[in-house]
Amino acid sequence: MWPNASSLGPCFRPMNITLEERRLIASPWFAASFCLVGLASNLLALSVLMGARQSSSQSRSSFLTFLCGLVLTDFMGLLVTGAIVVTQHFVLFEWQAVDPGCSLCHFMGVIMVFFGLCPLLLGAAMASERFLGITRPFSRPATASQRRAWTTVGLVWASALALGLLPLLGVGHYTVQYPGSWCFLTLGTDPGDVAFGLLFALLGSVSVGMSFLLNTISVATLCHVYHGQATAQQRPRDCEVEMMVQLMGIMVVASICWMPLLFWAGPQLCTDVPESGEFTEVLPLINIIGLLELLFFHF
C-alpha cells in the first residue's frame, strides 16, 4: 500500500524516471561484483598491514596505523553503502513505499558523508604525520606515536560523523537521489542546504589542499637531504621514501576522484536543484571508485 503524499518524509522530491530506465542504469550483478571485489581487497589489505605492523619501526608503525584506519574505513564504507545500493538494484524497491519516514534515507546520507570525508581527512592526517616525521624528527616522543595515531584516527571518525549528523539537527537535508537508489545531501538554495553543502565541499577541498602542500614539502625535504652532503646515517631510509611514494599516490587518487565532485558542488549550491540527473547518477560510482582505488594502491 502506497503512503499518502502528505505522510511522506522530507527526503522525497519529484523524480521523472520509469522502472525500465532504472533497470538500464546499472546492472545489479555489476554492482554486487564491484562491492565483493572491494571487500575482498580490503580484507587482504588489512591482513597484510597487520602483519607489517608487527615488525616495523616506530615511525613506520605510526604510518601503518593510519593506513589500517583508512582501509578499515573503506571496508565499512563499501559494506554498508554497498548493501543498500546492491539490494535496491536487485529488488528495485520504491523508496516511498519502503521508507516513507525517511529513516533509511537519513542513515544512508550520514554514512555517505562520513565514509566520503574520512579518506580525505585521514589523508591529510597522514600527510601531517609524515611532514613532522621528516622535517622535525625529534619534536615528538617515539613511544607515543602509535597511540597518537589511533587517537587521531578516532578524532577523524568523530569529526566526520559529527558533520554527517548536522542535517538530522536541522542544518541541511538528505534526499533520495537519482535514480532513486541512494541518498545524499541536497544541493539547493535553502540556507541550511547551502551551509551544509559548502561545509562539506570546503572541508574536503581543504583536506586535499593540505595533503598536497605538506606532501610537496616532505618530498622536497627528502630530495634535498638525499642529494645533499649528508652522511649515510642522515640520509632518508628506504622505508621513508616508500611511505612518501604511497602517500603521494593516495593523494593523487583522492584528488582525481573527489576534486571534480567538490568543485562541481559549490556552484550548484547557488542554483536550483538539478532535475536531469546527468551528474547525480555518477556520484555513487565516483565514491566507490575512490575507495577501491585507494585500497589497490596500498599494495
PDB file of C-alpha atoms in Angstrom:
ATOM      1  CA  MET A   1       0.000   0.000   0.000  1.00  0.00           C
ATOM      2  CA  TRP A   2       1.375   3.363  -1.025  1.00  0.00           C
ATOM      3  CA  PRO A   3       1.533   6.091   1.633  1.00  0.00           C
ATOM      4  CA  ASN A   4      -0.228   9.373   1.045  1.00  0.00           C
ATOM      5  CA  ALA A   5       1.932  12.205  -0.265  1.00  0.00           C
ATOM      6  CA  SER A   6       1.168  14.189   2.871  1.00  0.00           C
ATOM      7  CA  SER A   7       2.559  11.396   5.067  1.00  0.00           C
ATOM      8  CA  LEU A   8       5.889  11.160   3.238  1.00  0.00           C
ATOM      9  CA  GLY A   9       9.022  12.446   4.918  1.00  0.00           C
ATOM     10  CA  PRO A  10      11.093  15.444   3.784  1.00  0.00           C
ATOM     11  CA  CYS A  11      13.623  13.341   1.857  1.00  0.00           C
ATOM     12  CA  PHE A  12      11.462  12.929  -1.244  1.00  0.00           C
ATOM     13  CA  ARG A  13      11.299  15.196  -4.283  1.00  0.00           C
ATOM     14  CA  PRO A  14       9.862  14.774  -7.798  1.00  0.00           C
ATOM     15  CA  MET A  15      11.876  12.330  -9.887  1.00  0.00           C
ATOM     16  CA  ASN A  16      10.945  11.630 -13.501  1.00  0.00           C
ATOM     17  CA  ILE A  17      12.188   8.090 -14.120  1.00  0.00           C
ATOM     18  CA  THR A  18      10.454   4.865 -15.126  1.00  0.00           C
ATOM     19  CA  LEU A  19      11.087   1.340 -13.861  1.00  0.00           C
ATOM     20  CA  GLU A  20      12.632   0.329 -17.191  1.00  0.00           C
ATOM     21  CA  GLU A  21      15.026   3.275 -17.075  1.00  0.00           C
ATOM     22  CA  ARG A  22      16.094   2.272 -13.580  1.00  0.00           C
ATOM     23  CA  ARG A  23      16.853  -1.259 -14.812  1.00  0.00           C
ATOM     24  CA  LEU A  24      19.044   0.102 -17.609  1.00  0.00           C
ATOM     25  CA  ILE A  25      21.100   2.470 -15.450  1.00  0.00           C
ATOM     26  CA  ALA A  26      23.160  -0.144 -13.610  1.00  0.00           C
ATOM     27  CA  SER A  27      23.358  -3.927 -13.560  1.00  0.00           C
ATOM     28  CA  PRO A  28      22.827  -5.382 -10.077  1.00  0.00           C
ATOM     29  CA  TRP A  29      25.416  -8.061 -10.840  1.00  0.00           C
ATOM     30  CA  PHE A  30      27.987  -5.437 -11.753  1.00  0.00           C
ATOM     31  CA  ALA A  31      27.328  -3.512  -8.543  1.00  0.00           C
ATOM     32  CA  ALA A  32      27.484  -6.691  -6.453  1.00  0.00           C
ATOM     33  CA  SER A  33      30.698  -7.891  -8.120  1.00  0.00           C
ATOM     34  CA  PHE A  34      32.288  -4.480  -7.669  1.00  0.00           C
ATOM     35  CA  CYS A  35      31.488  -4.435  -3.958  1.00  0.00           C
ATOM     36  CA  LEU A  36      32.654  -8.020  -3.415  1.00  0.00           C
ATOM     37  CA  VAL A  37      35.993  -7.320  -5.094  1.00  0.00           C
ATOM     38  CA  GLY A  38      36.401  -4.210  -2.962  1.00  0.00           C
ATOM     39  CA  LEU A  39      35.562  -6.042   0.262  1.00  0.00           C
ATOM     40  CA  ALA A  40      37.952  -8.896  -0.559  1.00  0.00           C
ATOM     41  CA  SER A  41      40.705  -6.384  -1.362  1.00  0.00           C
ATOM     42  CA  ASN A  42      40.091  -4.646   1.944  1.00  0.00           C
ATOM     43  CA  LEU A  43      40.352  -7.858   3.930  1.00  0.00           C
ATOM     44  CA  LEU A  44      43.580  -8.786   2.153  1.00  0.00           C
ATOM     45  CA  ALA A  45      44.985  -5.294   2.724  1.00  0.00           C
ATOM     46  CA  LEU A  46      44.108  -5.444   6.427  1.00  0.00           C
ATOM     47  CA  SER A  47      45.850  -8.797   6.856  1.00  0.00           C
ATOM     48  CA  VAL A  48      48.980  -7.515   5.091  1.00  0.00           C
ATOM     49  CA  LEU A  49      49.049  -4.306   7.129  1.00  0.00           C
ATOM     50  CA  MET A  50      48.520  -6.087  10.445  1.00  0.00           C
ATOM     51  CA  GLY A  51      51.458  -8.367   9.673  1.00  0.00           C
ATOM     52  CA  ALA A  52      53.656  -5.462   8.600  1.00  0.00           C
ATOM     53  CA  ARG A  53      52.935  -3.520  11.791  1.00  0.00           C
ATOM     54  CA  GLN A  54      54.369  -6.306  13.956  1.00  0.00           C
ATOM     55  CA  SER A  55      57.894  -5.931  12.538  1.00  0.00           C
ATOM     56  CA  SER A  56      58.005  -2.214  11.736  1.00  0.00           C
ATOM     57  CA  SER A  57      59.863   0.678  13.324  1.00  0.00           C
ATOM     58  CA  GLN A  58      58.106   3.269  15.488  1.00  0.00           C
ATOM     59  CA  SER A  59      57.775   5.815  12.685  1.00  0.00           C
ATOM     60  CA  ARG A  60      56.558   3.261  10.174  1.00  0.00           C
ATOM     61  CA  SER A  61      54.235   1.706  12.765  1.00  0.00           C
ATOM     62  CA  SER A  62      52.516   5.072  13.165  1.00  0.00           C
ATOM     63  CA  PHE A  63      52.121   5.404   9.397  1.00  0.00           C
ATOM     64  CA  LEU A  64      50.769   1.845   9.117  1.00  0.00           C
ATOM     65  CA  THR A  65      48.273   2.628  11.876  1.00  0.00           C
ATOM     66  CA  PHE A  66      46.857   5.413   9.715  1.00  0.00           C
ATOM     67  CA  LEU A  67      46.753   3.025   6.755  1.00  0.00           C
ATOM     68  CA  CYS A  68      44.878   0.461   8.862  1.00  0.00           C
ATOM     69  CA  GLY A  69      42.376   3.138   9.826  1.00  0.00           C
ATOM     70  CA  LEU A  70      41.960   4.127   6.183  1.00  0.00           C
ATOM     71  CA  VAL A  71      41.483   0.538   4.975  1.00  0.00           C
ATOM     72  CA  LEU A  72      39.053  -0.232   7.810  1.00  0.00           C
ATOM     73  CA  THR A  73      37.059   2.878   6.913  1.00  0.00           C
ATOM     74  CA  ASP A  74      36.981   1.868   3.247  1.00  0.00           C
ATOM     75  CA  PHE A  75      35.867  -1.654   4.151  1.00  0.00           C
ATOM     76  CA  MET A  76      32.970  -0.461   6.285  1.00  0.00           C
ATOM     77  CA  GLY A  77      32.017   2.127   3.677  1.00  0.00           C
ATOM     78  CA  LEU A  78      31.766  -0.477   0.925  1.00  0.00           C
ATOM     79  CA  LEU A  79      29.976  -2.945   3.202  1.00  0.00           C
ATOM     80  CA  VAL A  80      27.267  -0.600   4.467  1.00  0.00           C
ATOM     81  CA  THR A  81      26.601   1.537   1.389  1.00  0.00           C
ATOM     82  CA  GLY A  82      27.025  -1.428  -0.954  1.00  0.00           C
ATOM     83  CA  ALA A  83      24.447  -3.463   0.956  1.00  0.00           C
ATOM     84  CA  ILE A  84      21.813  -0.759   0.473  1.00  0.00           C
ATOM     85  CA  VAL A  85      22.611   0.098  -3.154  1.00  0.00           C
ATOM     86  CA  VAL A  86      23.008  -3.512  -4.341  1.00  0.00           C
ATOM     87  CA  THR A  87      19.758  -4.524  -2.643  1.00  0.00           C
ATOM     88  CA  GLN A  88      17.968  -1.640  -4.324  1.00  0.00           C
ATOM     89  CA  HIS A  89      19.327  -2.609  -7.748  1.00  0.00           C
ATOM     90  CA  PHE A  90      18.243  -6.241  -7.302  1.00  0.00           C
ATOM     91  CA  VAL A  91      14.810  -5.575  -5.803  1.00  0.00           C
ATOM     92  CA  LEU A  92      14.140  -2.164  -7.421  1.00  0.00           C
ATOM     93  CA  PHE A  93      12.024  -1.179  -4.447  1.00  0.00           C
ATOM     94  CA  GLU A  94      10.248   2.166  -4.386  1.00  0.00           C
ATOM     95  CA  TRP A  95      11.823   4.248  -1.638  1.00  0.00           C
ATOM     96  CA  GLN A  96       8.493   5.914  -0.817  1.00  0.00           C
ATOM     97  CA  ALA A  97       6.927   2.539  -0.030  1.00  0.00           C
ATOM     98  CA  VAL A  98       9.843   1.065   1.928  1.00  0.00           C
ATOM     99  CA  ASP A  99      10.927   4.171   3.842  1.00  0.00           C
ATOM    100  CA  PRO A 100       8.098   6.737   3.983  1.00  0.00           C
ATOM    101  CA  GLY A 101       9.513   8.247   7.179  1.00  0.00           C
ATOM    102  CA  CYS A 102      12.989   8.743   5.618  1.00  0.00           C
ATOM    103  CA  SER A 103      14.819   6.838   8.384  1.00  0.00           C
ATOM    104  CA  LEU A 104      16.805   4.703   5.919  1.00  0.00           C
ATOM    105  CA  CYS A 105      17.496   7.738   3.728  1.00  0.00           C
ATOM    106  CA  HIS A 106      18.829   9.722   6.681  1.00  0.00           C
ATOM    107  CA  PHE A 107      21.004   6.787   7.726  1.00  0.00           C
ATOM    108  CA  MET A 108      22.451   6.425   4.238  1.00  0.00           C
ATOM    109  CA  GLY A 109      23.035  10.166   3.950  1.00  0.00           C
ATOM    110  CA  VAL A 110      25.001  10.170   7.201  1.00  0.00           C
ATOM    111  CA  ILE A 111      27.192   7.236   6.187  1.00  0.00           C
ATOM    112  CA  MET A 112      27.770   8.648   2.687  1.00  0.00           C
ATOM    113  CA  VAL A 113      29.101  11.887   4.168  1.00  0.00           C
ATOM    114  CA  PHE A 114      31.034  10.000   6.854  1.00  0.00           C
ATOM    115  CA  PHE A 115      32.725   7.496   4.545  1.00  0.00           C
ATOM    116  CA  GLY A 116      33.212  10.152   1.897  1.00  0.00           C
ATOM    117  CA  LEU A 117      35.087  12.600   4.108  1.00  0.00           C
ATOM    118  CA  CYS A 118      37.075  10.121   6.205  1.00  0.00           C
ATOM    119  CA  PRO A 119      39.550   9.133   3.438  1.00  0.00           C
ATOM    120  CA  LEU A 120      40.267  12.798   2.699  1.00  0.00           C
ATOM    121  CA  LEU A 121      40.693  13.710   6.370  1.00  0.00           C
ATOM    122  CA  LEU A 122      42.846  10.651   7.035  1.00  0.00           C
ATOM    123  CA  GLY A 123      44.965  11.518   4.013  1.00  0.00           C
ATOM    124  CA  ALA A 124      45.551  14.982   5.468  1.00  0.00           C
ATOM    125  CA  ALA A 125      46.384  13.467   8.875  1.00  0.00           C
ATOM    126  CA  MET A 126      48.867  11.064   7.275  1.00  0.00           C
ATOM    127  CA  ALA A 127      50.471  13.931   5.359  1.00  0.00           C
ATOM    128  CA  SER A 128      50.817  15.904   8.607  1.00  0.00           C
ATOM    129  CA  GLU A 129      52.366  12.915  10.383  1.00  0.00           C
ATOM    130  CA  ARG A 130      54.939  12.374   7.636  1.00  0.00           C
ATOM    131  CA  PHE A 131      55.651  16.115   7.433  1.00  0.00           C
ATOM    132  CA  LEU A 132      56.515  16.239  11.141  1.00  0.00           C
ATOM    133  CA  GLY A 133      58.427  12.970  10.961  1.00  0.00           C
ATOM    134  CA  ILE A 134      60.629  14.207   8.115  1.00  0.00           C
ATOM    135  CA  THR A 135      61.092  17.883   8.951  1.00  0.00           C
ATOM    136  CA  ARG A 136      61.084  17.612  12.776  1.00  0.00           C
ATOM    137  CA  PRO A 137      62.027  14.040  13.661  1.00  0.00           C
ATOM    138  CA  PHE A 138      62.994  14.860  17.269  1.00  0.00           C
ATOM    139  CA  SER A 139      59.985  17.005  18.171  1.00  0.00           C
ATOM    140  CA  ARG A 140      57.796  14.126  19.390  1.00  0.00           C
ATOM    141  CA  PRO A 141      58.267  11.071  21.622  1.00  0.00           C
ATOM    142  CA  ALA A 142      58.586   7.878  19.616  1.00  0.00           C
ATOM    143  CA  THR A 143      56.882   5.771  22.281  1.00  0.00           C
ATOM    144  CA  ALA A 144      53.600   7.658  21.897  1.00  0.00           C
ATOM    145  CA  SER A 145      53.456   7.674  18.079  1.00  0.00           C
ATOM    146  CA  GLN A 146      51.207   4.628  17.656  1.00  0.00           C
ATOM    147  CA  ARG A 147      48.824   5.688  20.429  1.00  0.00           C
ATOM    148  CA  ARG A 148      48.691   9.190  18.981  1.00  0.00           C
ATOM    149  CA  ALA A 149      47.963   7.774  15.538  1.00  0.00           C
ATOM    150  CA  TRP A 150      44.951   5.795  16.780  1.00  0.00           C
ATOM    151  CA  THR A 151      43.766   8.860  18.700  1.00  0.00           C
ATOM    152  CA  THR A 152      43.977  10.911  15.507  1.00  0.00           C
ATOM    153  CA  VAL A 153      42.043   8.264  13.573  1.00  0.00           C
ATOM    154  CA  GLY A 154      39.358   8.337  16.265  1.00  0.00           C
ATOM    155  CA  LEU A 155      39.145  12.134  16.095  1.00  0.00           C
ATOM    156  CA  VAL A 156      38.787  11.973  12.309  1.00  0.00           C
ATOM    157  CA  TRP A 157      35.950   9.469  12.624  1.00  0.00           C
ATOM    158  CA  ALA A 158      34.246  11.603  15.287  1.00  0.00           C
ATOM    159  CA  SER A 159      34.586  14.790  13.209  1.00  0.00           C
ATOM    160  CA  ALA A 160      33.197  13.183  10.045  1.00  0.00           C
ATOM    161  CA  LEU A 161      30.311  11.650  11.990  1.00  0.00           C
ATOM    162  CA  ALA A 162      29.503  14.983  13.652  1.00  0.00           C
ATOM    163  CA  LEU A 163      29.348  16.656  10.248  1.00  0.00           C
ATOM    164  CA  GLY A 164      27.169  13.879   8.864  1.00  0.00           C
ATOM    165  CA  LEU A 165      24.681  14.299  11.714  1.00  0.00           C
ATOM    166  CA  LEU A 166      24.139  18.028  11.062  1.00  0.00           C
ATOM    167  CA  PRO A 167      21.130  17.524   8.712  1.00  0.00           C
ATOM    168  CA  LEU A 168      19.432  15.486  11.433  1.00  0.00           C
ATOM    169  CA  LEU A 169      19.838  18.545  13.677  1.00  0.00           C
ATOM    170  CA  GLY A 170      18.291  20.899  11.120  1.00  0.00           C
ATOM    171  CA  VAL A 171      21.318  22.083   9.120  1.00  0.00           C
ATOM    172  CA  GLY A 172      20.721  20.848   5.581  1.00  0.00           C
ATOM    173  CA  HIS A 173      18.721  17.873   4.310  1.00  0.00           C
ATOM    174  CA  TYR A 174      19.302  14.397   2.945  1.00  0.00           C
ATOM    175  CA  THR A 175      17.163  13.490  -0.058  1.00  0.00           C
ATOM    176  CA  VAL A 176      16.723  10.476  -2.325  1.00  0.00           C
ATOM    177  CA  GLN A 177      18.985  10.963  -5.340  1.00  0.00           C
ATOM    178  CA  TYR A 178      18.601   9.959  -8.973  1.00  0.00           C
ATOM    179  CA  PRO A 179      17.856   7.205  -9.944  1.00  0.00           C
ATOM    180  CA  GLY A 180      16.228   6.518  -6.574  1.00  0.00           C
ATOM    181  CA  SER A 181      18.787   4.049  -5.203  1.00  0.00           C
ATOM    182  CA  TRP A 182      20.714   6.208  -2.720  1.00  0.00           C
ATOM    183  CA  CYS A 183      20.566   9.316  -0.535  1.00  0.00           C
ATOM    184  CA  PHE A 184      22.934  12.236  -0.204  1.00  0.00           C
ATOM    185  CA  LEU A 185      22.987  15.905   0.775  1.00  0.00           C
ATOM    186  CA  THR A 186      20.627  18.253  -1.044  1.00  0.00           C
ATOM    187  CA  LEU A 187      22.099  20.762  -3.484  1.00  0.00           C
ATOM    188  CA  GLY A 188      19.516  23.522  -3.282  1.00  0.00           C
ATOM    189  CA  THR A 189      19.076  27.184  -2.422  1.00  0.00           C
ATOM    190  CA  ASP A 190      17.745  26.656   1.101  1.00  0.00           C
ATOM    191  CA  PRO A 191      20.157  28.391   3.539  1.00  0.00           C
ATOM    192  CA  GLY A 192      20.661  25.198   5.539  1.00  0.00           C
ATOM    193  CA  ASP A 193      21.395  23.156   2.409  1.00  0.00           C
ATOM    194  CA  VAL A 194      23.829  25.791   1.155  1.00  0.00           C
ATOM    195  CA  ALA A 195      25.642  25.974   4.502  1.00  0.00           C
ATOM    196  CA  PHE A 196      25.932  22.205   4.849  1.00  0.00           C
ATOM    197  CA  GLY A 197      26.967  21.674   1.235  1.00  0.00           C
ATOM    198  CA  LEU A 198      29.601  24.399   1.369  1.00  0.00           C
ATOM    199  CA  LEU A 199      30.948  23.000   4.640  1.00  0.00           C
ATOM    200  CA  PHE A 200      31.219  19.529   3.096  1.00  0.00           C
ATOM    201  CA  ALA A 201      32.916  20.829  -0.057  1.00  0.00           C
ATOM    202  CA  LEU A 202      35.198  23.206   1.845  1.00  0.00           C
ATOM    203  CA  LEU A 203      36.345  20.577   4.337  1.00  0.00           C
ATOM    204  CA  GLY A 204      37.103  18.101   1.573  1.00  0.00           C
ATOM    205  CA  SER A 205      38.925  20.687  -0.543  1.00  0.00           C
ATOM    206  CA  VAL A 206      40.996  21.936   2.406  1.00  0.00           C
ATOM    207  CA  SER A 207      41.961  18.348   3.265  1.00  0.00           C
ATOM    208  CA  VAL A 208      43.174  17.663  -0.277  1.00  0.00           C
ATOM    209  CA  GLY A 209      44.956  21.030  -0.457  1.00  0.00           C
ATOM    210  CA  MET A 210      46.639  20.457   2.896  1.00  0.00           C
ATOM    211  CA  SER A 211      47.777  16.998   1.784  1.00  0.00           C
ATOM    212  CA  PHE A 212      49.217  18.430  -1.423  1.00  0.00           C
ATOM    213  CA  LEU A 213      51.122  21.202   0.377  1.00  0.00           C
ATOM    214  CA  LEU A 214      52.574  19.044   3.160  1.00  0.00           C
ATOM    215  CA  ASN A 215      53.450  16.157   0.846  1.00  0.00           C
ATOM    216  CA  THR A 216      55.205  18.538  -1.536  1.00  0.00           C
ATOM    217  CA  ILE A 217      57.296  19.984   1.296  1.00  0.00           C
ATOM    218  CA  SER A 218      58.097  16.498   2.612  1.00  0.00           C
ATOM    219  CA  VAL A 219      59.205  15.231  -0.799  1.00  0.00           C
ATOM    220  CA  ALA A 220      61.316  18.349  -1.371  1.00  0.00           C
ATOM    221  CA  THR A 221      62.962  17.855   2.036  1.00  0.00           C
ATOM    222  CA  LEU A 222      63.729  14.206   1.293  1.00  0.00           C
ATOM    223  CA  CYS A 223      65.229  15.108  -2.084  1.00  0.00           C
ATOM    224  CA  HIS A 224      67.327  17.872  -0.524  1.00  0.00           C
ATOM    225  CA  VAL A 225      68.702  15.574   2.175  1.00  0.00           C
ATOM    226  CA  TYR A 226      69.268  12.671  -0.203  1.00  0.00           C
ATOM    227  CA  HIS A 227      71.172  14.721  -2.774  1.00  0.00           C
ATOM    228  CA  GLY A 228      72.939  16.939  -0.239  1.00  0.00           C
ATOM    229  CA  GLN A 229      76.155  16.470   1.674  1.00  0.00           C
ATOM    230  CA  ALA A 230      74.567  14.483   4.492  1.00  0.00           C
ATOM    231  CA  THR A 231      76.197  11.372   5.853  1.00  0.00           C
ATOM    232  CA  ALA A 232      74.775   7.937   5.191  1.00  0.00           C
ATOM    233  CA  GLN A 233      73.151   7.888   8.648  1.00  0.00           C
ATOM    234  CA  GLN A 234      71.385  11.193   7.991  1.00  0.00           C
ATOM    235  CA  ARG A 235      70.028  10.265   4.596  1.00  0.00           C
ATOM    236  CA  PRO A 236      66.437   9.068   4.327  1.00  0.00           C
ATOM    237  CA  ARG A 237      65.896   5.361   4.740  1.00  0.00           C
ATOM    238  CA  ASP A 238      64.167   3.283   2.083  1.00  0.00           C
ATOM    239  CA  CYS A 239      61.052   2.974   4.254  1.00  0.00           C
ATOM    240  CA  GLU A 240      60.693   6.771   4.419  1.00  0.00           C
ATOM    241  CA  VAL A 241      60.861   7.033   0.640  1.00  0.00           C
ATOM    242  CA  GLU A 242      58.378   4.159   0.335  1.00  0.00           C
ATOM    243  CA  MET A 243      55.931   5.821   2.726  1.00  0.00           C
ATOM    244  CA  MET A 244      56.108   9.094   0.795  1.00  0.00           C
ATOM    245  CA  VAL A 245      55.511   7.304  -2.516  1.00  0.00           C
ATOM    246  CA  GLN A 246      52.450   5.596  -1.031  1.00  0.00           C
ATOM    247  CA  LEU A 247      51.199   8.857   0.443  1.00  0.00           C
ATOM    248  CA  MET A 248      51.634  10.754  -2.822  1.00  0.00           C
ATOM    249  CA  GLY A 249      49.728   8.024  -4.639  1.00  0.00           C
ATOM    250  CA  ILE A 250      46.869   8.188  -2.149  1.00  0.00           C
ATOM    251  CA  MET A 251      46.756  11.969  -2.521  1.00  0.00           C
ATOM    252  CA  VAL A 252      46.698  11.808  -6.332  1.00  0.00           C
ATOM    253  CA  VAL A 253      43.919   9.202  -6.384  1.00  0.00           C
ATOM    254  CA  ALA A 254      41.848  11.128  -3.831  1.00  0.00           C
ATOM    255  CA  SER A 255      42.262  14.332  -5.842  1.00  0.00           C
ATOM    256  CA  ILE A 256      41.233  12.696  -9.120  1.00  0.00           C
ATOM    257  CA  CYS A 257      38.196  11.027  -7.559  1.00  0.00           C
ATOM    258  CA  TRP A 258      36.946  13.832  -5.314  1.00  0.00           C
ATOM    259  CA  MET A 259      38.020  17.257  -6.540  1.00  0.00           C
ATOM    260  CA  PRO A 260      35.676  17.256  -9.599  1.00  0.00           C
ATOM    261  CA  LEU A 261      32.763  16.470  -7.278  1.00  0.00           C
ATOM    262  CA  LEU A 262      33.774  19.069  -4.692  1.00  0.00           C
ATOM    263  CA  PHE A 263      34.316  21.799  -7.296  1.00  0.00           C
ATOM    264  CA  TRP A 264      31.032  20.911  -9.010  1.00  0.00           C
ATOM    265  CA  ALA A 265      29.048  21.016  -5.768  1.00  0.00           C
ATOM    266  CA  GLY A 266      29.984  24.616  -4.915  1.00  0.00           C
ATOM    267  CA  PRO A 267      28.340  26.376  -7.894  1.00  0.00           C
ATOM    268  CA  GLN A 268      25.349  24.015  -7.749  1.00  0.00           C
ATOM    269  CA  LEU A 269      24.578  25.212  -4.233  1.00  0.00           C
ATOM    270  CA  CYS A 270      23.755  28.634  -5.629  1.00  0.00           C
ATOM    271  CA  THR A 271      21.376  27.303  -8.297  1.00  0.00           C
ATOM    272  CA  ASP A 272      18.202  25.251  -8.355  1.00  0.00           C
ATOM    273  CA  VAL A 273      18.358  21.535  -7.647  1.00  0.00           C
ATOM    274  CA  PRO A 274      19.245  19.695 -10.887  1.00  0.00           C
ATOM    275  CA  GLU A 275      16.402  17.699 -12.340  1.00  0.00           C
ATOM    276  CA  SER A 276      18.061  15.790 -15.159  1.00  0.00           C
ATOM    277  CA  GLY A 277      20.338  13.585 -13.071  1.00  0.00           C
ATOM    278  CA  GLU A 278      23.140  13.863 -15.621  1.00  0.00           C
ATOM    279  CA  PHE A 279      25.735  14.157 -12.882  1.00  0.00           C
ATOM    280  CA  THR A 280      23.977  12.824  -9.806  1.00  0.00           C
ATOM    281  CA  GLU A 281      23.780   9.290 -11.192  1.00  0.00           C
ATOM    282  CA  VAL A 282      27.595   9.239 -11.384  1.00  0.00           C
ATOM    283  CA  LEU A 283      28.211  10.228  -7.755  1.00  0.00           C
ATOM    284  CA  PRO A 284      27.917   6.746  -6.179  1.00  0.00           C
ATOM    285  CA  LEU A 285      30.341   5.355  -8.766  1.00  0.00           C
ATOM    286  CA  ILE A 286      32.838   8.145  -8.021  1.00  0.00           C
ATOM    287  CA  ASN A 287      32.600   7.341  -4.327  1.00  0.00           C
ATOM    288  CA  ILE A 288      33.129   3.584  -4.758  1.00  0.00           C
ATOM    289  CA  ILE A 289      35.908   4.023  -7.329  1.00  0.00           C
ATOM    290  CA  GLY A 290      37.723   6.394  -4.985  1.00  0.00           C
ATOM    291  CA  LEU A 291      37.567   3.938  -2.099  1.00  0.00           C
ATOM    292  CA  LEU A 292      38.534   0.937  -4.228  1.00  0.00           C
ATOM    293  CA  GLU A 293      41.471   2.601  -5.936  1.00  0.00           C
ATOM    294  CA  LEU A 294      42.852   3.667  -2.558  1.00  0.00           C
ATOM    295  CA  LEU A 295      42.737   0.044  -1.469  1.00  0.00           C
ATOM    296  CA  PHE A 296      44.504  -1.318  -4.538  1.00  0.00           C
ATOM    297  CA  PHE A 297      47.257   1.273  -4.163  1.00  0.00           C
ATOM    298  CA  HIS A 298      48.081   0.025  -0.667  1.00  0.00           C
ATOM    299  CA  PHE A 299      49.751  -2.999  -2.187  1.00  0.00           C
TER     300      PHE A 299
END
